[in-house]
PDB file of C-alpha atoms in Angstrom:
ATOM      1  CA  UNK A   1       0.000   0.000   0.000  1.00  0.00           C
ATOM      2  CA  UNK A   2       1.098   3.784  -0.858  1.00  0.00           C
ATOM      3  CA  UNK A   3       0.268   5.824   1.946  1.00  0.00           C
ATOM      4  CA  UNK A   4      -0.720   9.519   0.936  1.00  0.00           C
ATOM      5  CA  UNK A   5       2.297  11.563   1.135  1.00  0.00           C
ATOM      6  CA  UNK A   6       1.689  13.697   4.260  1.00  0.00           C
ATOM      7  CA  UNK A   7       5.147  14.543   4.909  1.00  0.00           C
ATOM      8  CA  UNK A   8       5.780  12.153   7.358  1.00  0.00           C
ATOM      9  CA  UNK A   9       8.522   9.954   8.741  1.00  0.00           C
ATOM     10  CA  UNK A  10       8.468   6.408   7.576  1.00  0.00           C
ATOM     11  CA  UNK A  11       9.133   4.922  11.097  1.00  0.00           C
ATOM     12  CA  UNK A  12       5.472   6.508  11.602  1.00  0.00           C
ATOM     13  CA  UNK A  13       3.906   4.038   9.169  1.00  0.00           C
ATOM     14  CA  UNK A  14       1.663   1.069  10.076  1.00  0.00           C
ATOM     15  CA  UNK A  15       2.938  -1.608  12.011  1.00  0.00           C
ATOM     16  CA  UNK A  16       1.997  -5.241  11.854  1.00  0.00           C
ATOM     17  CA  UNK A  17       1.929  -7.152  15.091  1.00  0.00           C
ATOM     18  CA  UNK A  18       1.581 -10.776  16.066  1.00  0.00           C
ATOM     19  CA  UNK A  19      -0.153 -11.424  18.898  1.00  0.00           C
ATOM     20  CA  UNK A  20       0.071 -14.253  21.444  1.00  0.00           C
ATOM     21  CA  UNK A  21      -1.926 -16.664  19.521  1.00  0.00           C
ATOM     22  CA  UNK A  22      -1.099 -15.983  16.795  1.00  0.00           C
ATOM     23  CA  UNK A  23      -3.648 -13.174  15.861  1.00  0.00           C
ATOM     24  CA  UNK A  24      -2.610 -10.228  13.804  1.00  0.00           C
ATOM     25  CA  UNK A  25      -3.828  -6.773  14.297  1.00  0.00           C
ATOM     26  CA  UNK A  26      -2.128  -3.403  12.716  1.00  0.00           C
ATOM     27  CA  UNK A  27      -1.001  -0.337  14.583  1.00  0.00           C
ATOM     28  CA  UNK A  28      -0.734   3.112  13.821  1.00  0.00           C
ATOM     29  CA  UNK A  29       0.501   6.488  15.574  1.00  0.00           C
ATOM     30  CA  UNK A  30      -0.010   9.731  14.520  1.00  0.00           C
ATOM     31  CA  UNK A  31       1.595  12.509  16.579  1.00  0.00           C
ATOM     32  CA  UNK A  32      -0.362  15.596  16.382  1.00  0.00           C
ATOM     33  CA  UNK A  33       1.775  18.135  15.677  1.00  0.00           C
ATOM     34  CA  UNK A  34       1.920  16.411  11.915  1.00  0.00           C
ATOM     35  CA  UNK A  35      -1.954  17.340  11.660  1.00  0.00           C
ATOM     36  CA  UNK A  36      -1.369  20.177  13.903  1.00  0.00           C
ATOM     37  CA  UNK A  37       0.922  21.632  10.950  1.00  0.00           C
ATOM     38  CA  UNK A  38      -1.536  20.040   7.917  1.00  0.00           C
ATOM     39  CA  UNK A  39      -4.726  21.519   9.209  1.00  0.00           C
ATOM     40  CA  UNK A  40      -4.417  25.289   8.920  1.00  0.00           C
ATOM     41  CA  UNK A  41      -2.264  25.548   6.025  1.00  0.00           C
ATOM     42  CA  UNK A  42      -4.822  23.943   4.012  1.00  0.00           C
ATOM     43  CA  UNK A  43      -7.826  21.872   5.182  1.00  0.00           C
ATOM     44  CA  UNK A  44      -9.435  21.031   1.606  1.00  0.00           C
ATOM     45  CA  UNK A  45      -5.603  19.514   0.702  1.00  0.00           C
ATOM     46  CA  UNK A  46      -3.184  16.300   2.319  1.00  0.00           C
ATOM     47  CA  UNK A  47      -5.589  16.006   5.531  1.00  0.00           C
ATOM     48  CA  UNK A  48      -8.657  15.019   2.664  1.00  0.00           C
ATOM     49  CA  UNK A  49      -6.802  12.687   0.923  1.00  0.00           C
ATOM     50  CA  UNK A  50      -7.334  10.359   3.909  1.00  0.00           C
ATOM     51  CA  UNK A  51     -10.589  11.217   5.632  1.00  0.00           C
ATOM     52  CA  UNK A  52     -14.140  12.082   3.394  1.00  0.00           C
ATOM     53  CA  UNK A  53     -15.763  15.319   4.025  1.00  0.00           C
ATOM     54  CA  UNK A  54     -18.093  13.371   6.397  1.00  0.00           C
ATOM     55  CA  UNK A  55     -15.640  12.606   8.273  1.00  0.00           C
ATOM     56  CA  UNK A  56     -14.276  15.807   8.008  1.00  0.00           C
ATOM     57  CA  UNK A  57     -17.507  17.141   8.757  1.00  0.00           C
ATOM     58  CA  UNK A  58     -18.056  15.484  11.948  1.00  0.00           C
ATOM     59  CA  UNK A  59     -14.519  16.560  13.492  1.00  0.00           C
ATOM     60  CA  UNK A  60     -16.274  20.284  13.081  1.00  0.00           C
ATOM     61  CA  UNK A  61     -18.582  18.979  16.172  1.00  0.00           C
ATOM     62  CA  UNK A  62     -15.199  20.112  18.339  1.00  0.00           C
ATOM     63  CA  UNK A  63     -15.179  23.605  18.532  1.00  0.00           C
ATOM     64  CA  UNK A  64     -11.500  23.777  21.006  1.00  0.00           C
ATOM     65  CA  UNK A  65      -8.994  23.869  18.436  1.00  0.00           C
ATOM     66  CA  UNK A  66      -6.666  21.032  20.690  1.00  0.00           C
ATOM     67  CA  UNK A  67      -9.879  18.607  20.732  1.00  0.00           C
ATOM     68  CA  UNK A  68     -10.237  18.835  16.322  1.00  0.00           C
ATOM     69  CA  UNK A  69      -6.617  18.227  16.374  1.00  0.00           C
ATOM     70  CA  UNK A  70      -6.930  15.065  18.525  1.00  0.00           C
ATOM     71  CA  UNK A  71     -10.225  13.390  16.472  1.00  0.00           C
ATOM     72  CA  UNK A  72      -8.799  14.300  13.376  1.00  0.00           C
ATOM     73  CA  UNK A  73      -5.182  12.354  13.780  1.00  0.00           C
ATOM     74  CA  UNK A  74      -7.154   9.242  15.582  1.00  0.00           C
ATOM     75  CA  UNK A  75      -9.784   8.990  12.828  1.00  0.00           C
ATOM     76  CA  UNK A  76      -5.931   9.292  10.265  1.00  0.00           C
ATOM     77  CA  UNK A  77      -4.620   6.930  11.885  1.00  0.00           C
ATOM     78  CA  UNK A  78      -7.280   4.219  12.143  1.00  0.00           C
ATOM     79  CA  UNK A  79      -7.761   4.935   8.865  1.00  0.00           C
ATOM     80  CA  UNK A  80      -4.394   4.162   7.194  1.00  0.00           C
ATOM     81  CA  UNK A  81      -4.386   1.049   9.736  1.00  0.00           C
ATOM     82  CA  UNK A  82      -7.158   0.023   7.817  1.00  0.00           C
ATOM     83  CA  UNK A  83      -5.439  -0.062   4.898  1.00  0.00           C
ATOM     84  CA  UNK A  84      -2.568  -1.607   5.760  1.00  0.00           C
ATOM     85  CA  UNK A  85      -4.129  -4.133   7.500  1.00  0.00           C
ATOM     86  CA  UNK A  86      -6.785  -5.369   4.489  1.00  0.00           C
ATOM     87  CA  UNK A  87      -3.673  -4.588   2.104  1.00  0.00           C
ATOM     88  CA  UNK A  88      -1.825  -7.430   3.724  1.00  0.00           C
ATOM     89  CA  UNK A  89      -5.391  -9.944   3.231  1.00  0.00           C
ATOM     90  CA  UNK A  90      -4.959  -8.912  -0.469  1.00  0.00           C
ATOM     91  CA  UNK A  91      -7.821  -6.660  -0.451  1.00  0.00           C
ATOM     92  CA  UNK A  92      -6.388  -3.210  -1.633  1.00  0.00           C
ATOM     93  CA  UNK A  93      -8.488  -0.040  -0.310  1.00  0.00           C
ATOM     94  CA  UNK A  94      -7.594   3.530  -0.520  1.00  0.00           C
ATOM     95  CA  UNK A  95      -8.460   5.585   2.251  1.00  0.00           C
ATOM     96  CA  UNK A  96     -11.330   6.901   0.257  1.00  0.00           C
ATOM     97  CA  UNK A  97     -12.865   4.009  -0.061  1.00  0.00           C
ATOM     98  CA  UNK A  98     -13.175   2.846   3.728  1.00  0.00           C
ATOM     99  CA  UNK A  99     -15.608   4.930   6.066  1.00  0.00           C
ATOM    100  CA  UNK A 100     -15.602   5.654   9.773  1.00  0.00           C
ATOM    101  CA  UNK A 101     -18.530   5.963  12.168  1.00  0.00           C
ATOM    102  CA  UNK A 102     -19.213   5.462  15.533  1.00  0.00           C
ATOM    103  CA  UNK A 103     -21.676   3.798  17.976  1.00  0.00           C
ATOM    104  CA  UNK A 104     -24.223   6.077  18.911  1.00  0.00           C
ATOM    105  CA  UNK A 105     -26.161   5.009  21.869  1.00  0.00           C
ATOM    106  CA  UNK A 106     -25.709   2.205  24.230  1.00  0.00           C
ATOM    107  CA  UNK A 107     -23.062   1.332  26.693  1.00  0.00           C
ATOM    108  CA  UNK A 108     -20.356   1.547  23.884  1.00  0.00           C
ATOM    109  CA  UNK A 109     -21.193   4.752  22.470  1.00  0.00           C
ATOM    110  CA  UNK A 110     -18.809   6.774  20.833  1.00  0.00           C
ATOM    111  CA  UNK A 111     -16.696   3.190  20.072  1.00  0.00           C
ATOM    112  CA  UNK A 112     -15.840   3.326  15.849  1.00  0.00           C
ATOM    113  CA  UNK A 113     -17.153   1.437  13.404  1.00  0.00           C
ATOM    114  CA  UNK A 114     -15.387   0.548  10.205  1.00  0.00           C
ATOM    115  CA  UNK A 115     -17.540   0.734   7.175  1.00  0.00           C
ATOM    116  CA  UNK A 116     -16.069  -1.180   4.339  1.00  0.00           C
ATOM    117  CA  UNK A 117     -16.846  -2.172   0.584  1.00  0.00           C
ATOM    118  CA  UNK A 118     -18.606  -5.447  -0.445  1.00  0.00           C
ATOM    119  CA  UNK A 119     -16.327  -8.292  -0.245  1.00  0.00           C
ATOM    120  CA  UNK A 120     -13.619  -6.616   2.120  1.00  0.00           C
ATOM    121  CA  UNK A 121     -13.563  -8.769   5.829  1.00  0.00           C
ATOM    122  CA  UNK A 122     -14.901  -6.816   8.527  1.00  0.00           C
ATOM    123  CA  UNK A 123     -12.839  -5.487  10.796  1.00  0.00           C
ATOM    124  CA  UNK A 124     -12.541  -3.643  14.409  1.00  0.00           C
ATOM    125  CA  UNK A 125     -10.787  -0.904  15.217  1.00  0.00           C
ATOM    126  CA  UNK A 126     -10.044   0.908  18.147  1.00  0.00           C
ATOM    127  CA  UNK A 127      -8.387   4.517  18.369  1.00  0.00           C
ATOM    128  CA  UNK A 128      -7.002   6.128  21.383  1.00  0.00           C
ATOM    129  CA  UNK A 129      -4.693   9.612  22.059  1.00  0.00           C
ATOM    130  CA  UNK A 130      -2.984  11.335  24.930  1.00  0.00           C
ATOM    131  CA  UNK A 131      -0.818  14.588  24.878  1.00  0.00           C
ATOM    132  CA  UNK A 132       0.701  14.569  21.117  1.00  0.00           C
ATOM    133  CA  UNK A 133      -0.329  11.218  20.084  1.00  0.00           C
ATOM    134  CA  UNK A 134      -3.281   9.428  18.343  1.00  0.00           C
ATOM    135  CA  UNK A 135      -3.067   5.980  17.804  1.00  0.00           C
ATOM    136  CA  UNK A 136      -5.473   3.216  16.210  1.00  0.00           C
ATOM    137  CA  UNK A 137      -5.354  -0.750  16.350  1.00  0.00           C
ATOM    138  CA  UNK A 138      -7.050  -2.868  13.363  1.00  0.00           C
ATOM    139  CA  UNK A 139      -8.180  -6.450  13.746  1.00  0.00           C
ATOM    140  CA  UNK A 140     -10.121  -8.948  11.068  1.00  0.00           C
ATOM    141  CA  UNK A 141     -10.995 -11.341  13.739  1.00  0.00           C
ATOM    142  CA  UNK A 142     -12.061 -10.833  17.234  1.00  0.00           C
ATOM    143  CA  UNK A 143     -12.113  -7.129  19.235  1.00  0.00           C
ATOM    144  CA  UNK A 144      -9.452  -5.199  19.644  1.00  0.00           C
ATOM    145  CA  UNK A 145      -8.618  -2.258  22.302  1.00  0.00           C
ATOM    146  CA  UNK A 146      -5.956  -0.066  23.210  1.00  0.00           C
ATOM    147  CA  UNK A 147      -5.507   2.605  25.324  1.00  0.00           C
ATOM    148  CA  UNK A 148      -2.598   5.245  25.593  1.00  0.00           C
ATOM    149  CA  UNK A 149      -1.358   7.965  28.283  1.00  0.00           C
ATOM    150  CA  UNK A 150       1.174   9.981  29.211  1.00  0.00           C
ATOM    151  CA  UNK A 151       3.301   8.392  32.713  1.00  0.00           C
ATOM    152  CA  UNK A 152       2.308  10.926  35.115  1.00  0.00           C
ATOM    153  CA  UNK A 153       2.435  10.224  39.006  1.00  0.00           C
ATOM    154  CA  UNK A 154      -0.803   8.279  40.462  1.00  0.00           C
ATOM    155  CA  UNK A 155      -1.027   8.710  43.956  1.00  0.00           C
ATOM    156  CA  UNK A 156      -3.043   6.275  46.521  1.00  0.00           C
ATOM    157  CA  UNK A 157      -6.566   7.709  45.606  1.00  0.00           C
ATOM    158  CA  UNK A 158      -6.091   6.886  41.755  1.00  0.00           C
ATOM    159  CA  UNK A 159      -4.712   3.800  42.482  1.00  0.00           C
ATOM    160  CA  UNK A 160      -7.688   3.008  44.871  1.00  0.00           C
ATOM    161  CA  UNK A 161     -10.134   4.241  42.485  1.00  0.00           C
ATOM    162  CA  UNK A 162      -9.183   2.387  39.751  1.00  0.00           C
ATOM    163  CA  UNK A 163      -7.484  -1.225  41.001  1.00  0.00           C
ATOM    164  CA  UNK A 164      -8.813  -3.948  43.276  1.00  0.00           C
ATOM    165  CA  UNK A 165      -6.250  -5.034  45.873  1.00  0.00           C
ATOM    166  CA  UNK A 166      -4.971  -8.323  44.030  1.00  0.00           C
ATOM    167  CA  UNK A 167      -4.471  -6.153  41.202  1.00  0.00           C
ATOM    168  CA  UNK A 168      -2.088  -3.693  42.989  1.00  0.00           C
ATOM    169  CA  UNK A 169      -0.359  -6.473  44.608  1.00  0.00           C
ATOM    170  CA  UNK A 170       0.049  -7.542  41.441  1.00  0.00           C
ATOM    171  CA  UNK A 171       1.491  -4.289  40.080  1.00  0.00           C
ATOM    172  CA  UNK A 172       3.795  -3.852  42.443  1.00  0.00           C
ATOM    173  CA  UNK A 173       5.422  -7.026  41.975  1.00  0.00           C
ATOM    174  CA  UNK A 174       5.715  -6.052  38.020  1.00  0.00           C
ATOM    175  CA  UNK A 175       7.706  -2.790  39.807  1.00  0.00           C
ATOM    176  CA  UNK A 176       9.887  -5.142  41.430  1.00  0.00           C
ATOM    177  CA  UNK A 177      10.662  -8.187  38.746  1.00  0.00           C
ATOM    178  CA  UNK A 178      10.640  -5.543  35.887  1.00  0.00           C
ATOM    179  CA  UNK A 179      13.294  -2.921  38.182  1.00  0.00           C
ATOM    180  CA  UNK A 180      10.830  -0.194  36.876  1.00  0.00           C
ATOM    181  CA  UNK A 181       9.001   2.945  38.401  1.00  0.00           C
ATOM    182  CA  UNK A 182       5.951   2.554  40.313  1.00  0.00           C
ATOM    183  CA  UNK A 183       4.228   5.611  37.949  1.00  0.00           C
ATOM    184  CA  UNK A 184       5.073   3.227  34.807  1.00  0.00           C
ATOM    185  CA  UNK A 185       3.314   0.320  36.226  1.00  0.00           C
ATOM    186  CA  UNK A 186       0.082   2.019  37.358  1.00  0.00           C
ATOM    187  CA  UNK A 187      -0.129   3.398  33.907  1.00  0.00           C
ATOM    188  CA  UNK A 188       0.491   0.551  32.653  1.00  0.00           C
ATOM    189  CA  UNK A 189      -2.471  -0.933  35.029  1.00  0.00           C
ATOM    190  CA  UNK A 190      -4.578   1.925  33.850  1.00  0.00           C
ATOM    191  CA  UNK A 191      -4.294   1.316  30.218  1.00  0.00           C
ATOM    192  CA  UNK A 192      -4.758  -2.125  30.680  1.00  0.00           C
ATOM    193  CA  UNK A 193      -8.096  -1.743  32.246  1.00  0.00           C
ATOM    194  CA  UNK A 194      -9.257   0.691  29.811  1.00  0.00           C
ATOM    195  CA  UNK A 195      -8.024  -1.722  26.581  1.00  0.00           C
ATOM    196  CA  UNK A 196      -9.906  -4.160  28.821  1.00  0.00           C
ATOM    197  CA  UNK A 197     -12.952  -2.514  28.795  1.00  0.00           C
ATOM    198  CA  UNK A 198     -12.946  -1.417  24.829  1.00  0.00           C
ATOM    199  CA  UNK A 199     -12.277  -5.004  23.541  1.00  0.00           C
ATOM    200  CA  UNK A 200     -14.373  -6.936  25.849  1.00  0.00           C
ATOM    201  CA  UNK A 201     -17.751  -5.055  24.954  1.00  0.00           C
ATOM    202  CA  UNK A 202     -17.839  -4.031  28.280  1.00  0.00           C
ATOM    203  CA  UNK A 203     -18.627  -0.585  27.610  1.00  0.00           C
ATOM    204  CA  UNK A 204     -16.536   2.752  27.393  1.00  0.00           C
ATOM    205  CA  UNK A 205     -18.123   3.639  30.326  1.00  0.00           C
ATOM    206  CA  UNK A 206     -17.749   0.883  32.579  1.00  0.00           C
ATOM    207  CA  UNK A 207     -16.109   1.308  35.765  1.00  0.00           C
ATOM    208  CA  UNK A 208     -12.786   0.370  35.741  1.00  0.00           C
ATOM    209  CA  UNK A 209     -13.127  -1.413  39.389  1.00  0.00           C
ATOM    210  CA  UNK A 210     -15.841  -3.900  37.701  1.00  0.00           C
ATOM    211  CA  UNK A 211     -13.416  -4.580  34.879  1.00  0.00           C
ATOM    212  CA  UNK A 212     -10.556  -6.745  36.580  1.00  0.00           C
ATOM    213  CA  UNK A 213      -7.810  -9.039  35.751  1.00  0.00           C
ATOM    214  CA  UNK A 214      -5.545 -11.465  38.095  1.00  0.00           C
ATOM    215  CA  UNK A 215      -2.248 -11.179  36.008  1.00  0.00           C
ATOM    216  CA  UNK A 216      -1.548 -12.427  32.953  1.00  0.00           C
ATOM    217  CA  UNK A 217       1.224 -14.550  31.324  1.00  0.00           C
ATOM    218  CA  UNK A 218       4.361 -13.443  29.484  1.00  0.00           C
ATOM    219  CA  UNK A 219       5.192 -14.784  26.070  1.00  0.00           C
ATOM    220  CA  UNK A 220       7.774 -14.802  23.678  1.00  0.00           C
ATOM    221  CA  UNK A 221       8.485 -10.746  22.304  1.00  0.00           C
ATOM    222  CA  UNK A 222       8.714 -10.223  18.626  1.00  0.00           C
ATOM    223  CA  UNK A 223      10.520  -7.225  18.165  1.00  0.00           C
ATOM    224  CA  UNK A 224       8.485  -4.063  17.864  1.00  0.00           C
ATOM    225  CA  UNK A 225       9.493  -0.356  16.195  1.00  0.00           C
ATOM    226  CA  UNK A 226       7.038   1.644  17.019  1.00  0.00           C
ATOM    227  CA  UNK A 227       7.859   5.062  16.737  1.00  0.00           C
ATOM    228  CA  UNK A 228       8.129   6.898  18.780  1.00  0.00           C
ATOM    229  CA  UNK A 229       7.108   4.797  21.985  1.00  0.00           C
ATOM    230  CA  UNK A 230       9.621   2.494  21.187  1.00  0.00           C
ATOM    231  CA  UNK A 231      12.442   4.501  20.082  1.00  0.00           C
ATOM    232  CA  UNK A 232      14.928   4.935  23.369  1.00  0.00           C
ATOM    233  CA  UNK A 233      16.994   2.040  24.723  1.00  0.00           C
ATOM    234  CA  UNK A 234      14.832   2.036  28.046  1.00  0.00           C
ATOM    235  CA  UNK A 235      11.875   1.155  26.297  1.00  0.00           C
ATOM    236  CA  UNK A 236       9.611  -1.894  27.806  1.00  0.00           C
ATOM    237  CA  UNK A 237       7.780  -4.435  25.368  1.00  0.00           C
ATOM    238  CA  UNK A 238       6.115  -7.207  26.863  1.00  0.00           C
ATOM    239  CA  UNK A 239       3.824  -9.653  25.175  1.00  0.00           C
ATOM    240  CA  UNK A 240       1.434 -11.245  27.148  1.00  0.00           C
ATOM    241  CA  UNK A 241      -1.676 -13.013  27.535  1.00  0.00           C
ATOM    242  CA  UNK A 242      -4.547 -11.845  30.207  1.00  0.00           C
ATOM    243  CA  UNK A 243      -6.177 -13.459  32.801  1.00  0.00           C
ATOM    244  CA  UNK A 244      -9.410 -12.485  33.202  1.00  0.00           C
ATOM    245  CA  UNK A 245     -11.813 -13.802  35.997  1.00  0.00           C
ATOM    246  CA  UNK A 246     -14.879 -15.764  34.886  1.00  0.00           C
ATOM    247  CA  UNK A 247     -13.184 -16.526  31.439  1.00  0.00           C
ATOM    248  CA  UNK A 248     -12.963 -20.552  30.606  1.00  0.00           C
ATOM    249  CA  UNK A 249     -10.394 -19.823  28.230  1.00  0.00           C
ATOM    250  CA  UNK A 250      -7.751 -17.637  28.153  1.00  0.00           C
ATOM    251  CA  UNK A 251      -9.188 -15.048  25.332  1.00  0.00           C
ATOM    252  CA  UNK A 252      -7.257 -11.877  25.510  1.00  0.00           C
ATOM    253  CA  UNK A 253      -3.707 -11.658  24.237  1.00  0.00           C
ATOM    254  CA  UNK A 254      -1.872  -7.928  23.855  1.00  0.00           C
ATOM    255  CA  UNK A 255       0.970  -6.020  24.152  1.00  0.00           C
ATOM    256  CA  UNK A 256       2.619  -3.898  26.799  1.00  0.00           C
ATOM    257  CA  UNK A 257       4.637  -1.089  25.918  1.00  0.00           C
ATOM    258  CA  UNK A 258       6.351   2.096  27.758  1.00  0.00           C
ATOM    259  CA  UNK A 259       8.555   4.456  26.572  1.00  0.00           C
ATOM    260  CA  UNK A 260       9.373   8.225  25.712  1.00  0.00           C
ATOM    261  CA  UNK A 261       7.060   9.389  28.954  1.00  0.00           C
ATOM    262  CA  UNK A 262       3.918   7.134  27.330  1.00  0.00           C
ATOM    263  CA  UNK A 263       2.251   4.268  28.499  1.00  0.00           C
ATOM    264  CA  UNK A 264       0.659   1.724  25.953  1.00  0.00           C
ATOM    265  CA  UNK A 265      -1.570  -0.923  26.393  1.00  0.00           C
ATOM    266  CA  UNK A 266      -2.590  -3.052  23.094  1.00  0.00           C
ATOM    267  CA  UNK A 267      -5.425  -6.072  23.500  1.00  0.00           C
ATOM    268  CA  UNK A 268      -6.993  -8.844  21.596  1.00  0.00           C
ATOM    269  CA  UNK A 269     -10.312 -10.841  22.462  1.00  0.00           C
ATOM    270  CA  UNK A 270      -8.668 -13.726  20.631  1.00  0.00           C
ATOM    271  CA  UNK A 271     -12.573 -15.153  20.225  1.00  0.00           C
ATOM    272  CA  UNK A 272     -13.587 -15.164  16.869  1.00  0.00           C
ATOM    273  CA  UNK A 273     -17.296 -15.053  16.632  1.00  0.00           C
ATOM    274  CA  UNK A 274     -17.911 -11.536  17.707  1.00  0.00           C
ATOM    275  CA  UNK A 275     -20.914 -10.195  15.580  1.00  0.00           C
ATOM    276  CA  UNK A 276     -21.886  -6.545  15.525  1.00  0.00           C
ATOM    277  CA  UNK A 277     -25.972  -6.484  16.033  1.00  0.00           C
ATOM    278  CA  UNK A 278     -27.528  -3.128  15.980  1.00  0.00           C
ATOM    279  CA  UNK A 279     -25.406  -0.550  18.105  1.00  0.00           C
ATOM    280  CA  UNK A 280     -23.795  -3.565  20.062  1.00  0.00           C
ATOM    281  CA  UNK A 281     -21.717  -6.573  19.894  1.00  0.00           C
ATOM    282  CA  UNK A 282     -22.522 -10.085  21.130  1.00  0.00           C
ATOM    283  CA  UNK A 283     -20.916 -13.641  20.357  1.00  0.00           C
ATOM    284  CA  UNK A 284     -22.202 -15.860  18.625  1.00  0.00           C
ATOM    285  CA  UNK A 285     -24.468 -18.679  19.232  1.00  0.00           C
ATOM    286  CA  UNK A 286     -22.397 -21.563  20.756  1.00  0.00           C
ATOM    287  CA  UNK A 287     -19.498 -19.093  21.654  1.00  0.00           C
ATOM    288  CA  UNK A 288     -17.518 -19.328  24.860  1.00  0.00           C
ATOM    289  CA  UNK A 289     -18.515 -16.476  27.252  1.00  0.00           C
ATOM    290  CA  UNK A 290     -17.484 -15.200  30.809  1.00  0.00           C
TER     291      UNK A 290
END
């Protein structure tokens, strides 16, 4: 796939990533400032090579200059993840040619929807940004969710607002086997939760202390460039798979990742029969549930 020239750096192109599992899913970031830079100068030119004017159309809904911004590079950068991931199925899209919507009622309202062209797999997509990033992930099979934010201390009330007590034991262990700051690892926690709760279908607006896990298991790492999280030689990359309470199986693989003052957290509901019905998801008949 070409991407649209937009003046930026390769190492910001979409990256493909194997999961735990073995299931694939396509990452892109976007820092801000590119759009940031795009946007004024001409907002008829590069940005509209990627997004429709109804997509364009909706980011007018954000009056604050900073908030645009932010919805324009996420809905960029699930877009070209799009891309790159059907380009590597064989099914060769232009950014013109795939739409994005969102959910607009229910429990996961505001979540996006992919709209594709007949014959092109579904797929899910989840976008995410924090200070001067925007980031999407891409999936043909299961859910996908990620959630990114900028390390920033979390003092006992966040941490009690937001973790169960096994789960903070359990985070300050990672502090100890990993050698790496407290701050990291309950940002780590928080993005966790908040992947949790996108690719589970348990609502953007669950709370985060009814969404738990009770560790999860390393795996093997595949190397990862992901600029710019990934770019210093402090950087953490862990692959892992989730435990989940309630779960019969262990569903929900990701990826870890902290590095240049962000916190990433990247997951996969590794079940395959997710269908989309109405403004909601459900599995399938016969599918395991929690």
């Amino acid at each position: 796939m070409t991407l649209p020239d937009l003046d930026w750096e390769p190492a910001s192109g979409p990256v493909a990533v194997v999961l735990p599992g073995g299931q694939r899913v396509t990452l892109m970031v976007v820092p801000l400032e590119h759009v940031r830079r795009a946007w004024p100068a001409r907002p008829d030119g590069l940005i509209s090579r990627v997004l429709t004017p109804a997509e364009l159309a909706v980011s007018g809904m954000h009056v604050v200059l900073a908030r645009r911004v932010a919805h324009l590079a996420g809905r960029i950068a699930a877009k070209l993840a799009l891309c790159a991931h059907l380009d590597a199925q064989g099914h060769g899209v232009s950014p013109q040619d795939v739409g994005l919507t969102q959910m607009l009622a229910g429990p996961e309202q505001g979540r996006p929807v992919a709209q594709l062209p007949p014959g092109v797999p579904a797929c899910d997509v989840s976008i995410t940004h924090s200070r001067e990033l925007a980031m999407a992930v891409v999936t043909s099979h299961g859910r996908v969710g990620l959630d990114l934010e900028r390390i920033e201390p979390r003092g006992a009330a966040f941490q009690d607002e937001v973790f169960t007590r096994d789960e903070r034991v359990w985070l300050e262990a990672r502090v100890r086997l990993w050698q790496r700051s407290p701050d990291e690892l309950w940002n780590l926690g928080w993005c966790l939760k908040e992947a949790l709760v996108k690719c589970t279908g348990q609502g953007l607006r669950a709370a985060l202390q009814q969404v738990t896990f009770s560790g999860w298991r390393e795996a093997e790492v595949e190397e990862l460039r992901l600029a710019p999280l990934t770019g210093g030689a402090d950087a953490l990359v862990r692959s892992i798979h989730l435990d989940v309470p309630g779960r019969r199986e262990q569903a929900v693989s990701g990826v870890l990742v902290a590095g240049q003052g962000y916190a990433l957290a990247v997951l996969h509901d590794t079940r395959e029969d997710w269908r989309r019905v109405g403004q909601g998801w459900r599995l399938a008949p016969g599918a395991a549930s929690t």
